[in-house]
Tab-separated table of N, CA and C and ligand atoms in Angstrom:
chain	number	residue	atom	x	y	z
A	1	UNK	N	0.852	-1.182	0.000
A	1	UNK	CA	0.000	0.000	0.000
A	1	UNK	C	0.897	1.244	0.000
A	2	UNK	N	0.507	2.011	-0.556
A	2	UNK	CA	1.221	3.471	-0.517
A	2	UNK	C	0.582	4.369	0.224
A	3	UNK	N	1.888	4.982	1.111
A	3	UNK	CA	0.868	5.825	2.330
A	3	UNK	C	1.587	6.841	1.581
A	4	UNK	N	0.425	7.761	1.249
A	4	UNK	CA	1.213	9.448	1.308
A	4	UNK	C	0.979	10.575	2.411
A	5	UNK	N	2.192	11.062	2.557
A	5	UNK	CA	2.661	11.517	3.769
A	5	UNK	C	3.011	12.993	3.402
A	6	UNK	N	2.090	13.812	3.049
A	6	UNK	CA	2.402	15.195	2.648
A	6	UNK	C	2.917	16.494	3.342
A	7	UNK	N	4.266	16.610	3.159
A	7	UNK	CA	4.964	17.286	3.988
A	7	UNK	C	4.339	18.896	4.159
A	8	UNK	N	4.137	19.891	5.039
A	8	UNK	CA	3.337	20.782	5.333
A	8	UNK	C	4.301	21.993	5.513
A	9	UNK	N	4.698	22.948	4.315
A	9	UNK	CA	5.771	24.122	5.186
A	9	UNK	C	5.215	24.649	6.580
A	10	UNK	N	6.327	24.516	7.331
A	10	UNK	CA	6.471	25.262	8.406
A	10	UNK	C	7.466	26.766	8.627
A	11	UNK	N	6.621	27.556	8.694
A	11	UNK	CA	7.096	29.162	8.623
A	11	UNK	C	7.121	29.161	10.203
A	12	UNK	N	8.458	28.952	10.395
A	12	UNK	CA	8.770	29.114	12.277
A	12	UNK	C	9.953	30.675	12.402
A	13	UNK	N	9.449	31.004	13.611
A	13	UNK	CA	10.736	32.062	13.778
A	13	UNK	C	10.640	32.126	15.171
A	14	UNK	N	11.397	33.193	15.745
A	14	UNK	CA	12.091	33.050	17.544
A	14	UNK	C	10.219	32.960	17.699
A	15	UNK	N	9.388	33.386	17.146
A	15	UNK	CA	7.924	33.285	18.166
A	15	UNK	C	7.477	32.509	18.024
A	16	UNK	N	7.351	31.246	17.232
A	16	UNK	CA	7.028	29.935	17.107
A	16	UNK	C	7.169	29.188	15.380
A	17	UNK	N	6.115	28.693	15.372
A	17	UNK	CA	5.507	28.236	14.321
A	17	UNK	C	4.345	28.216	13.619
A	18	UNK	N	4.103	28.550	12.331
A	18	UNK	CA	2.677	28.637	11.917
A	18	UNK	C	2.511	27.335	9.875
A	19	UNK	N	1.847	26.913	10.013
A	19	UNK	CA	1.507	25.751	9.208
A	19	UNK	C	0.063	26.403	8.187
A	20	UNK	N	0.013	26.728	7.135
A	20	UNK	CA	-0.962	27.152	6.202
A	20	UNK	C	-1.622	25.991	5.310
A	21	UNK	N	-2.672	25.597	4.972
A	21	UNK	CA	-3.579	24.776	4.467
A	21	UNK	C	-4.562	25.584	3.085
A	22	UNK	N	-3.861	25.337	2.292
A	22	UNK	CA	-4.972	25.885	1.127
A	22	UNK	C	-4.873	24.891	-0.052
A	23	UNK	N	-6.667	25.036	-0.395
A	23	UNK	CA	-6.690	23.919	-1.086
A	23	UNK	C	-6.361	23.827	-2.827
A	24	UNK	N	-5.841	22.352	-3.303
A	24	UNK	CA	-5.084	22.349	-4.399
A	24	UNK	C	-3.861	22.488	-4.669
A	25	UNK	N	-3.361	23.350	-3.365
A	25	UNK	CA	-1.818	23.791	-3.628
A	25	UNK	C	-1.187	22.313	-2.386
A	26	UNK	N	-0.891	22.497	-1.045
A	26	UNK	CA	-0.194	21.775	-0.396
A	26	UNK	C	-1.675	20.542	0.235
A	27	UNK	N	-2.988	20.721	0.465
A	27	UNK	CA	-3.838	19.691	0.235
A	27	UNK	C	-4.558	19.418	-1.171
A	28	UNK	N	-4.475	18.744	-1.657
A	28	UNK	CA	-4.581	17.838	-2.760
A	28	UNK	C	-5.933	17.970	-3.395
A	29	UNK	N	-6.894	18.487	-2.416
A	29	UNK	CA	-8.071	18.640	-2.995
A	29	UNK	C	-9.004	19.536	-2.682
A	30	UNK	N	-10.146	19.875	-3.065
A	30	UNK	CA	-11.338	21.039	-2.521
A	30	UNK	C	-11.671	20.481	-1.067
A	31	UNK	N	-11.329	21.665	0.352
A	31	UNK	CA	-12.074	21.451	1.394
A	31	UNK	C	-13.164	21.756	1.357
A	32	UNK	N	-13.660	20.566	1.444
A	32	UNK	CA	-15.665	21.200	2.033
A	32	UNK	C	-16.063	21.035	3.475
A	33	UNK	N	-14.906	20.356	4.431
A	33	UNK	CA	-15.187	19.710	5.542
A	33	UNK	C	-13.756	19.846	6.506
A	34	UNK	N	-14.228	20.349	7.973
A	34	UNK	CA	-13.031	20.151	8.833
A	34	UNK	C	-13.372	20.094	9.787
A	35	UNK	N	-12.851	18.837	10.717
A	35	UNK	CA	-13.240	18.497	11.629
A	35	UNK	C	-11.957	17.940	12.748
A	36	UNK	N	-12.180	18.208	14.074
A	36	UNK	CA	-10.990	17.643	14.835
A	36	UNK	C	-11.308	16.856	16.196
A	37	UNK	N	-10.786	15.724	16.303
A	37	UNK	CA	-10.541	14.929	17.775
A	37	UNK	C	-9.860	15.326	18.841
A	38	UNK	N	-10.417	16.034	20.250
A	38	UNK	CA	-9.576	16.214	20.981
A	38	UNK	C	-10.489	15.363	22.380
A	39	UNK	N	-9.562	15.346	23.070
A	39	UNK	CA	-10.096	14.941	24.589
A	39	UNK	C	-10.207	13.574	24.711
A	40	UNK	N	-9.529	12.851	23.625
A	40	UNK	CA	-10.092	11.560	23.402
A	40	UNK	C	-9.484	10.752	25.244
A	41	UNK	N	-10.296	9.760	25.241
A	41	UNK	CA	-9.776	9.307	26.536
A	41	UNK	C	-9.007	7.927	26.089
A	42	UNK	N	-8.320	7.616	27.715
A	42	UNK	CA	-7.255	6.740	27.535
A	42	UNK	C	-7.552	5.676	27.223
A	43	UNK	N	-6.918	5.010	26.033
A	43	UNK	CA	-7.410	3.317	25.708
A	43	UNK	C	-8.465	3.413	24.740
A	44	UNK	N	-9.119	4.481	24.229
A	44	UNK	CA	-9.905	4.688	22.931
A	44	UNK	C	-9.647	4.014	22.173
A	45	UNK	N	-9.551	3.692	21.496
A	45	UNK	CA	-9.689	2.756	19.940
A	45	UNK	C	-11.156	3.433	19.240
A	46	UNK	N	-10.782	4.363	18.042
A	46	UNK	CA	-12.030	4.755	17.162
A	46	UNK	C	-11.824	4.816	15.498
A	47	UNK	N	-12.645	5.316	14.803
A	47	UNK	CA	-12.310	5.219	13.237
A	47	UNK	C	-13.290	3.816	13.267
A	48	UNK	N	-12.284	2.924	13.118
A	48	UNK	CA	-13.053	1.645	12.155
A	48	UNK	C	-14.351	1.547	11.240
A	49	UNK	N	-13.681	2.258	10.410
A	49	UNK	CA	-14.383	2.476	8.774
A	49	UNK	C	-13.552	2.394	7.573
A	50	UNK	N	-14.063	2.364	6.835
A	50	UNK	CA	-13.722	2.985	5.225
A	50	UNK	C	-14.903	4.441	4.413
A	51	UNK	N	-14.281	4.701	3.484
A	51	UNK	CA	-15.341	5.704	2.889
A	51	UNK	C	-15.265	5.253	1.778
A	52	UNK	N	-16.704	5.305	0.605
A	52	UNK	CA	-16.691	4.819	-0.411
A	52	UNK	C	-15.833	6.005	-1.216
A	53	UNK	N	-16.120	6.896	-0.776
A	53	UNK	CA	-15.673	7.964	-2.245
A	53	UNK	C	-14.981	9.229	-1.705
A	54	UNK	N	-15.029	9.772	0.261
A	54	UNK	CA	-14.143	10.218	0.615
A	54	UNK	C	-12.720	10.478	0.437
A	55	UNK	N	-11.930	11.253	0.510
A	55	UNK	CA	-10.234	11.820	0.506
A	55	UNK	C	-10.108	12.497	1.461
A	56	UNK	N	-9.569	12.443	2.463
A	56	UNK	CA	-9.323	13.049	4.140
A	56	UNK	C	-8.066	13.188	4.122
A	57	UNK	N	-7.327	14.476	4.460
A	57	UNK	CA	-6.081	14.726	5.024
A	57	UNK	C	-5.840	14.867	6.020
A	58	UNK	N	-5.199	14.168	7.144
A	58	UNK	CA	-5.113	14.115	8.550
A	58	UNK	C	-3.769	14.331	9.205
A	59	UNK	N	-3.905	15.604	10.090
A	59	UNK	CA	-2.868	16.065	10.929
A	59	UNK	C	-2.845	16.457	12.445
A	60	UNK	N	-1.933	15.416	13.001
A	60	UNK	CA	-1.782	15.504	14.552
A	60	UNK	C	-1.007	16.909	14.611
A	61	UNK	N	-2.489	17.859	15.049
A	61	UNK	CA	-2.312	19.070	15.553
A	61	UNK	C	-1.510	19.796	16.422
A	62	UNK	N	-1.796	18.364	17.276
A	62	UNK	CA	-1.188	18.842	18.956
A	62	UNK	C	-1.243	17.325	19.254
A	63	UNK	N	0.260	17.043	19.934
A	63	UNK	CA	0.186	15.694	20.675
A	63	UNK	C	0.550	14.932	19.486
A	64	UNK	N	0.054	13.286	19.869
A	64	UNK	CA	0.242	12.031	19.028
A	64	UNK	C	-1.022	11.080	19.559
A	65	UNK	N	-0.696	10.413	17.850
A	65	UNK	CA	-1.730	9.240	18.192
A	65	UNK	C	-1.349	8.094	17.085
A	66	UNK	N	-1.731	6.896	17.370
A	66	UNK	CA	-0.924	5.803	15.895
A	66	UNK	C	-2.448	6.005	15.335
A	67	UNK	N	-2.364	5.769	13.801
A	67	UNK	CA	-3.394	5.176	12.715
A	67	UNK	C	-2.912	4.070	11.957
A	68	UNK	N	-4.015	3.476	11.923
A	68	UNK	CA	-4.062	1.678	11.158
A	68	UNK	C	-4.514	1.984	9.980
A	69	UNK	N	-3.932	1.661	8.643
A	69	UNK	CA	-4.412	1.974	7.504
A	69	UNK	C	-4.475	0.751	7.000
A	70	UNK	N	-5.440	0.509	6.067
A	70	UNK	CA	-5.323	-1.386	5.639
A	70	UNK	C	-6.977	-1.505	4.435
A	71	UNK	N	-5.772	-1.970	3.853
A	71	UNK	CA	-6.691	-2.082	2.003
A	71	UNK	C	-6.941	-2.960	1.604
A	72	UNK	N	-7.316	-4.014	2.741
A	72	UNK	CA	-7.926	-5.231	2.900
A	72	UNK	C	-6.827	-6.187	2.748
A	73	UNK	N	-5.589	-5.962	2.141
A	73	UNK	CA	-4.577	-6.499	1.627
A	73	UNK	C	-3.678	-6.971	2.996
A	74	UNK	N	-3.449	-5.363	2.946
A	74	UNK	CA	-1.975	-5.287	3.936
A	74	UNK	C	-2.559	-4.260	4.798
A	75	UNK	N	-1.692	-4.126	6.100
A	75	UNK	CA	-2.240	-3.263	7.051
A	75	UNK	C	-0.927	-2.531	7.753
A	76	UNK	N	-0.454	-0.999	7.591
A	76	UNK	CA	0.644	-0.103	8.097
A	76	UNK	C	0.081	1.099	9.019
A	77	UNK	N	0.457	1.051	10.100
A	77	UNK	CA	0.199	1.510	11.496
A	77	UNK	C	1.292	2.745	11.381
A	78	UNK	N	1.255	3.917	11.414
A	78	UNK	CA	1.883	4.547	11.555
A	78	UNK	C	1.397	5.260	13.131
A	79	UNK	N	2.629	6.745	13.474
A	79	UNK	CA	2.799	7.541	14.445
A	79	UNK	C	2.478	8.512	14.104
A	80	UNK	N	1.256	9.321	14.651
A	80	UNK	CA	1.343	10.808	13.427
A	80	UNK	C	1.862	11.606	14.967
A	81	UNK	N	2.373	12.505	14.662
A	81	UNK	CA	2.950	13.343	15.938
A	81	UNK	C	3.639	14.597	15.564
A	82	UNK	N	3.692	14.830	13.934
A	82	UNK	CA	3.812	16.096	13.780
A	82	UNK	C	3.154	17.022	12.917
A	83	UNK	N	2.757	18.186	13.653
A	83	UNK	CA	1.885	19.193	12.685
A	83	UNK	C	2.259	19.784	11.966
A	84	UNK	N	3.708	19.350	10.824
A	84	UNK	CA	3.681	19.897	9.976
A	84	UNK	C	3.674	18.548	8.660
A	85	UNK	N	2.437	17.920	9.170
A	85	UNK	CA	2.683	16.709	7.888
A	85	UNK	C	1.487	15.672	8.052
A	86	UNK	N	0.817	15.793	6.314
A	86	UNK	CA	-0.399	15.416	6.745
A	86	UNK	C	-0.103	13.878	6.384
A	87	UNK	N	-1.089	13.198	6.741
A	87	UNK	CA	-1.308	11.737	5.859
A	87	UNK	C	-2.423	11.666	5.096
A	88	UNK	N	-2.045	11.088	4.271
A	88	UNK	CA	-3.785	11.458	3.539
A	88	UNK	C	-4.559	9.864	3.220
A	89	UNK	N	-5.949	10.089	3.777
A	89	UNK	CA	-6.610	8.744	3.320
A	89	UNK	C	-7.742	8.892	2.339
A	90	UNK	N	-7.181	7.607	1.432
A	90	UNK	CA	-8.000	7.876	0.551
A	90	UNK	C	-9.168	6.898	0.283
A	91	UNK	N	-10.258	6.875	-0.509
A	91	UNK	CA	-11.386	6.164	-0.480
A	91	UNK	C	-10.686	3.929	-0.506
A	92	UNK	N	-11.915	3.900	0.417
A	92	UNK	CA	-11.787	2.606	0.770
A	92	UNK	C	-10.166	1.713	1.399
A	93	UNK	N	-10.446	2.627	2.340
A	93	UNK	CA	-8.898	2.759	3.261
A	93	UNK	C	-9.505	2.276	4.633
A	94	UNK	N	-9.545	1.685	5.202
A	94	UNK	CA	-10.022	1.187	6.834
A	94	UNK	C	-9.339	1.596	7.556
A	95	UNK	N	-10.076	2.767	8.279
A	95	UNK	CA	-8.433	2.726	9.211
A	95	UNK	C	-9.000	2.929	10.980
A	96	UNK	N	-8.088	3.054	11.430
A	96	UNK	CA	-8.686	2.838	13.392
A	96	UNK	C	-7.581	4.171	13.646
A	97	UNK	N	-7.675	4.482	14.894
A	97	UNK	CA	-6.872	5.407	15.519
A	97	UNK	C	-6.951	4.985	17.070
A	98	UNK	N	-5.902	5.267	17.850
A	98	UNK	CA	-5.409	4.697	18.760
A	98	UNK	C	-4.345	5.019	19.659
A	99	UNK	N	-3.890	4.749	21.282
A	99	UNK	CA	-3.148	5.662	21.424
A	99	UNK	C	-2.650	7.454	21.358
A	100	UNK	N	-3.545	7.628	21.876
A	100	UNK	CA	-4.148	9.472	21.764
A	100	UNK	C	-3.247	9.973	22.813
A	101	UNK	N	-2.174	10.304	22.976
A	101	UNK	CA	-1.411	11.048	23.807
A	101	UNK	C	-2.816	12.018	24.310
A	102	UNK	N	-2.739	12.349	26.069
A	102	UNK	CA	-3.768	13.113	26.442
A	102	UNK	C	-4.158	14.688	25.935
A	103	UNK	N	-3.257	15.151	25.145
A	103	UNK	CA	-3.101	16.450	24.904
A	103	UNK	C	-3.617	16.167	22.881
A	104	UNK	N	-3.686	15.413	22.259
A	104	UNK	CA	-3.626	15.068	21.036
A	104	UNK	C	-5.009	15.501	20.396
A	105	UNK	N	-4.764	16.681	19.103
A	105	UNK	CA	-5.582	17.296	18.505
A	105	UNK	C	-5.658	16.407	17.353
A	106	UNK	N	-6.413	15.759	17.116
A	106	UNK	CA	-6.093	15.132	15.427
A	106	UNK	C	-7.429	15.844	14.302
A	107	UNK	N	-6.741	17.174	13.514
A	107	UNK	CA	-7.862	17.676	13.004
A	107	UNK	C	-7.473	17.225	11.412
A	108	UNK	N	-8.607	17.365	10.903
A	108	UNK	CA	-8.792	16.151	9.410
A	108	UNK	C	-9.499	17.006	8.518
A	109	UNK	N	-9.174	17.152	7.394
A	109	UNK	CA	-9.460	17.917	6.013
A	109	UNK	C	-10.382	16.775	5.584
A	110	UNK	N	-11.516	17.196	4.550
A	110	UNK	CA	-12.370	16.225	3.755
A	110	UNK	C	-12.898	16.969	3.254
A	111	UNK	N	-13.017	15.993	1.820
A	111	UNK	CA	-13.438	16.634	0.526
A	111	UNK	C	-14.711	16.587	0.080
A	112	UNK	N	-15.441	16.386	1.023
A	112	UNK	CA	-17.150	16.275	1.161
A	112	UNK	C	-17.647	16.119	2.616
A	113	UNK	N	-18.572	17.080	2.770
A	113	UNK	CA	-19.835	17.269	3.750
A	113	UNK	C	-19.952	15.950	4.633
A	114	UNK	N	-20.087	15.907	5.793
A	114	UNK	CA	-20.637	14.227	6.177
A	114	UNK	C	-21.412	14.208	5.929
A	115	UNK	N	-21.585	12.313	5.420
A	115	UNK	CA	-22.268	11.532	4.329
A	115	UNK	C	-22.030	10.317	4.907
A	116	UNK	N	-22.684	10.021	5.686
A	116	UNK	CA	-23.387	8.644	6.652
A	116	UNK	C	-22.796	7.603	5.432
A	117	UNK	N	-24.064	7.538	4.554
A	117	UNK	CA	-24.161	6.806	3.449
A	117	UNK	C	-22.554	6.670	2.820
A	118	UNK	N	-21.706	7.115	3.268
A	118	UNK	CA	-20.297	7.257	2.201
A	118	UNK	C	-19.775	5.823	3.306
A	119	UNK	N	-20.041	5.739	4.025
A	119	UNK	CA	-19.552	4.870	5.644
A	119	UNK	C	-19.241	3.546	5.089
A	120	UNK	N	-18.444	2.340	5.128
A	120	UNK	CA	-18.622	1.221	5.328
A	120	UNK	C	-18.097	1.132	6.819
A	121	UNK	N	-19.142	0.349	7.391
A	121	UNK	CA	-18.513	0.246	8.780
A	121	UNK	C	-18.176	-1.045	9.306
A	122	UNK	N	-18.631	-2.171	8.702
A	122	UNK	CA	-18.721	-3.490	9.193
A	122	UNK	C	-17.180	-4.057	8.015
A	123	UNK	N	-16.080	-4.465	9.013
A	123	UNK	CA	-14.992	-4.883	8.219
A	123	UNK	C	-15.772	-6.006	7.025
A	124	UNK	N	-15.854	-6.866	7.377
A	124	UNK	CA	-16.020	-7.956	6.613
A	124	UNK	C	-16.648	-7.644	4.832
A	125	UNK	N	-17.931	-6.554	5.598
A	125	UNK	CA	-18.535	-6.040	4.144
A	125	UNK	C	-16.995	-5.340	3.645
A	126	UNK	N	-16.617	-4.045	4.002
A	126	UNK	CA	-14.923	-3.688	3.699
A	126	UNK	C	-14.608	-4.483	2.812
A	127	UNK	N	-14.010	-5.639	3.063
A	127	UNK	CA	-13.340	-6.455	2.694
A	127	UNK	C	-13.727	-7.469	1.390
A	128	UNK	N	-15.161	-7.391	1.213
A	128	UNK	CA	-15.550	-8.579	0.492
A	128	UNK	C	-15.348	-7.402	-0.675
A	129	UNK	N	-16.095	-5.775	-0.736
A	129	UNK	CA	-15.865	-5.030	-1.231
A	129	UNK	C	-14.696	-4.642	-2.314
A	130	UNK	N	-13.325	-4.479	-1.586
A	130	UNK	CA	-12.054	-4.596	-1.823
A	130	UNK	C	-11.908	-5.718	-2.734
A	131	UNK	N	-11.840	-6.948	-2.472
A	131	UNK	CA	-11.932	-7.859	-3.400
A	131	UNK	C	-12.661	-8.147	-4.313
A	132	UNK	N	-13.160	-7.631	-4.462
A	132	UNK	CA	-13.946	-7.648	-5.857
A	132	UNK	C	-13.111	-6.915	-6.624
B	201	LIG	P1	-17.848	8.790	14.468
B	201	LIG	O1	-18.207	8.417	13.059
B	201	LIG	O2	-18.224	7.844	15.560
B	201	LIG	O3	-16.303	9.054	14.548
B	201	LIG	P2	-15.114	7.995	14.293
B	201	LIG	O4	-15.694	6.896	13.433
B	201	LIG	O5	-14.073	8.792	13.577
B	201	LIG	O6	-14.623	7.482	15.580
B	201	LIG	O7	-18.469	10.238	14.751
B	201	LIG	C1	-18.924	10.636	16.011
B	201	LIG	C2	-20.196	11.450	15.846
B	201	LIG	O8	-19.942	12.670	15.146
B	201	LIG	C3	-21.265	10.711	15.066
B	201	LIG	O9	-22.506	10.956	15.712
B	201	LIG	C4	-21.259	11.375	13.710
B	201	LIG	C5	-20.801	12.790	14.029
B	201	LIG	N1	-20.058	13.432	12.942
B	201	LIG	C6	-20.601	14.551	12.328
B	201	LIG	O10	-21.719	14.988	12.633
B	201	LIG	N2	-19.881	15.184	11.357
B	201	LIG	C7	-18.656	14.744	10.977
B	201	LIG	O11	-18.020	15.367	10.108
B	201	LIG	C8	-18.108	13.564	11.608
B	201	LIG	C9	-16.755	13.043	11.199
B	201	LIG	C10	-18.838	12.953	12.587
């Protein structure tokens, strides 16, 4: 599987750091949607989905957390832990999130409105899906 891992300029100076998001240029596609995870509690385990036709760019804001990515095939767990670098998931990608450092912002770009209906949520359907 190919994870892309889209590196994010960071414009830092003695007062910090600041990270810019505009779409087409450094995210990949039209935002229509932004949304973020914070407060998650300890031992969470969430996600476990796919999207039929979704593209989500996802960046640990603040803090860390691992994501499970898996294309029914193969399955690569990464560390996201820095805000200047997104990962991007793309349609019919399963993925979980996990391990939420207590401080961990994980806010996520998407290229459409929520859409219930876009959901696969039950692995197995996922999977029979994929193979075809
Ligand atoms: P949920 O799908 O359980 O999150 P995850 O699968 O990533 O763990 O979403 C939690 C709730 O938030 C659920 O009631 C749906 C709602 N929601 C929205 O209203 N808009 C959104 O953009 C998202 C992602 C979720």
């Amino acid at each position: 599987m190919e994870i892309k891992l889209i590196p994010l300029q960071r414009h830092g100076d003695e007062r910090g750091s600041l990270v810019s998001l505009e779409d087409q240029k450094n995210v990949p596609f039209t935002i229509r949607r932004v949304y973020y995870l914070y407060g998650t509690q300890e031992g969470v385990r969430r996600g476990f989905h796919a999207h039929q036709k979704l593209t989500q760019l996802v960046i640990a804001v603040c803090g860390s957390c691992r994501f499970l990515l898996d294309d029914g095939r193969e399955q690569v767990e990464l560390l996201l832990d820095n805000p200047a670098q997104g990962l991007l998931v793309e349609p019919m990608i399963w993925h979980e999130m996990y391990d939420f450092s207590e401080d961990c912002v994980l806010m996520v770009l998407a290229d459409a409105h929520y859409d219930e209906s876009d959901y696969i949520r039950n692995y197995e359907n996922f999977v029979k899906v994929v193979k075809i």
